[in-house]
mmCIF file of C-alpha atoms in Angstrom:
data_model
loop_
_atom_site.group_PDB
_atom_site.id
_atom_site.type_symbol
_atom_site.label_atom_id
_atom_site.label_comp_id
_atom_site.label_asym_id
_atom_site.label_seq_id
_atom_site.Cartn_x
_atom_site.Cartn_y
_atom_site.Cartn_z
ATOM 1 C CA MET A 1 -45.875 -27.397 -24.323
ATOM 2 C CA SER A 2 -45.004 -24.385 -22.542
ATOM 3 C CA TYR A 3 -44.767 -23.479 -18.984
ATOM 4 C CA GLN A 4 -44.815 -20.350 -16.645
ATOM 5 C CA ILE A 5 -43.433 -19.615 -13.451
ATOM 6 C CA VAL A 6 -44.932 -17.077 -11.297
ATOM 7 C CA TYR A 7 -42.999 -15.803 -8.056
ATOM 8 C CA ASP A 8 -45.028 -14.253 -5.412
ATOM 9 C CA SER A 9 -43.168 -10.757 -5.121
ATOM 10 C CA LYS A 10 -44.057 -10.657 -1.036
ATOM 11 C CA ASP A 11 -41.799 -13.525 -0.737
ATOM 12 C CA ILE A 12 -38.569 -12.348 -2.221
ATOM 13 C CA LYS A 13 -36.346 -9.932 -0.021
ATOM 14 C CA MET A 14 -34.302 -7.293 -1.590
ATOM 15 C CA THR A 15 -30.960 -6.633 -0.018
ATOM 16 C CA LYS A 16 -29.563 -3.312 0.115
ATOM 17 C CA LYS A 17 -25.648 -2.800 -0.590
ATOM 18 C CA ARG A 18 -24.129 -1.131 2.193
ATOM 19 C CA GLU A 19 -22.247 2.127 1.812
ATOM 20 C CA LYS A 20 -19.634 1.800 4.314
ATOM 21 C CA ARG A 21 -17.502 -0.716 2.506
ATOM 22 C CA LYS A 22 -16.666 2.127 0.111
ATOM 23 C CA GLN A 23 -16.048 4.970 2.855
ATOM 24 C CA LYS A 24 -13.662 2.626 5.021
ATOM 25 C CA PRO A 25 -10.822 2.901 2.545
ATOM 26 C CA LEU A 26 -11.409 6.599 1.905
ATOM 27 C CA SER A 27 -11.317 7.191 5.763
ATOM 28 C CA LEU A 28 -8.197 5.294 5.970
ATOM 29 C CA ALA A 29 -6.449 7.179 3.234
ATOM 30 C CA ILE A 30 -7.519 10.621 4.942
ATOM 31 C CA LEU A 31 -6.092 9.301 8.124
ATOM 32 C CA VAL A 32 -2.792 8.289 6.626
ATOM 33 C CA ILE A 33 -2.299 11.626 4.925
ATOM 34 C CA LEU A 34 -3.160 13.517 8.114
ATOM 35 C CA LEU A 35 -0.602 11.413 9.925
ATOM 36 C CA ILE A 36 2.210 11.929 7.373
ATOM 37 C CA GLY A 37 1.335 15.584 7.288
ATOM 38 C CA VAL A 38 1.750 15.848 11.174
ATOM 39 C CA LEU A 39 4.559 13.862 11.187
ATOM 40 C CA ARG A 40 6.276 16.174 8.236
ATOM 41 C CA THR A 41 5.606 19.459 10.512
ATOM 42 C CA SER A 42 6.864 17.746 13.835
ATOM 43 C CA SER A 43 10.202 17.081 15.024
ATOM 44 C CA TRP A 44 9.619 13.305 15.150
ATOM 45 C CA ASP A 45 10.195 13.357 11.307
ATOM 46 C CA ASP A 46 13.968 12.521 11.410
ATOM 47 C CA ALA A 47 13.684 10.300 14.194
ATOM 48 C CA LEU A 48 10.950 8.329 12.246
ATOM 49 C CA TRP A 49 13.281 8.169 9.209
ATOM 50 C CA LYS A 50 16.057 7.269 11.021
ATOM 51 C CA TYR A 51 14.322 4.406 12.401
ATOM 52 C CA MET A 52 12.637 3.270 9.382
ATOM 53 C CA ILE A 53 16.036 3.241 7.061
ATOM 54 C CA PRO A 54 17.721 -0.094 7.766
ATOM 55 C CA GLY A 55 21.684 -0.467 8.252
ATOM 56 C CA ASP A 56 23.904 2.620 6.938
ATOM 57 C CA ALA A 57 21.588 5.133 5.742
ATOM 58 C CA ASN A 58 23.949 6.612 3.122
ATOM 59 C CA VAL A 59 24.357 3.142 1.434
ATOM 60 C CA THR A 60 20.375 2.699 1.858
ATOM 61 C CA LYS A 61 19.404 5.971 0.210
ATOM 62 C CA SER A 62 21.961 5.189 -2.480
ATOM 63 C CA ALA A 63 20.444 1.788 -2.999
ATOM 64 C CA PHE A 64 17.051 3.291 -3.129
ATOM 65 C CA GLN A 65 17.890 6.036 -5.660
ATOM 66 C CA ASN A 66 19.464 2.710 -7.699
ATOM 67 C CA LEU A 67 16.299 0.915 -7.323
ATOM 68 C CA THR A 68 14.191 3.859 -8.587
ATOM 69 C CA GLU A 69 16.815 4.275 -11.541
ATOM 70 C CA ARG A 70 16.339 0.923 -12.462
ATOM 71 C CA LEU A 71 12.670 0.956 -12.364
ATOM 72 C CA GLN A 72 12.463 4.155 -14.723
ATOM 73 C CA ASN A 73 14.788 2.384 -17.266
ATOM 74 C CA GLY A 74 12.411 -0.488 -17.458
ATOM 75 C CA ASP A 75 14.034 -3.085 -15.322
ATOM 76 C CA PRO A 76 11.605 -5.686 -14.053
ATOM 77 C CA LEU A 77 10.816 -5.093 -10.146
ATOM 78 C CA SER A 78 12.032 -8.222 -9.367
ATOM 79 C CA ASP A 79 15.391 -7.481 -10.640
ATOM 80 C CA ALA A 80 15.350 -3.963 -9.214
ATOM 81 C CA ILE A 81 14.522 -5.482 -5.808
ATOM 82 C CA TYR A 82 17.138 -7.916 -5.654
ATOM 83 C CA VAL A 83 19.916 -5.299 -6.551
ATOM 84 C CA PHE A 84 18.522 -3.208 -3.819
ATOM 85 C CA CYS A 85 18.546 -5.860 -1.338
ATOM 86 C CA ASP A 86 21.975 -7.129 -2.402
ATOM 87 C CA THR A 87 23.439 -3.428 -1.983
ATOM 88 C CA VAL A 88 22.092 -3.081 1.580
ATOM 89 C CA ILE A 89 23.552 -6.241 2.562
ATOM 90 C CA GLN A 90 26.830 -5.572 1.009
ATOM 91 C CA GLY A 91 26.599 -2.323 2.621
ATOM 92 C CA ALA A 92 26.339 -3.783 5.839
ATOM 93 C CA ALA A 93 29.402 -5.788 5.735
ATOM 94 C CA LEU A 94 27.999 -8.649 7.538
ATOM 95 C CA GLU A 95 30.602 -11.388 8.549
#
């Protein structure tokens, strides 16, 4: 006992994948790179970094350096982030 399925090729609709999905992340990356380049060459760079760095800038910069050193030494990301946040909070001297 055998059977055969025959499809009418006129009823089958083929869909094309859109190429715009691949272009969107690339366009966003190019835009971010251009924005960073403009900020680096303009006078807004210092004000932007002062706004982005929380608390005392010296404490935060040293905590970030400590974070990168811990990651380079192979510490887990969660431990390195915990130490970073703890250092920033202690440096803020909140009471």
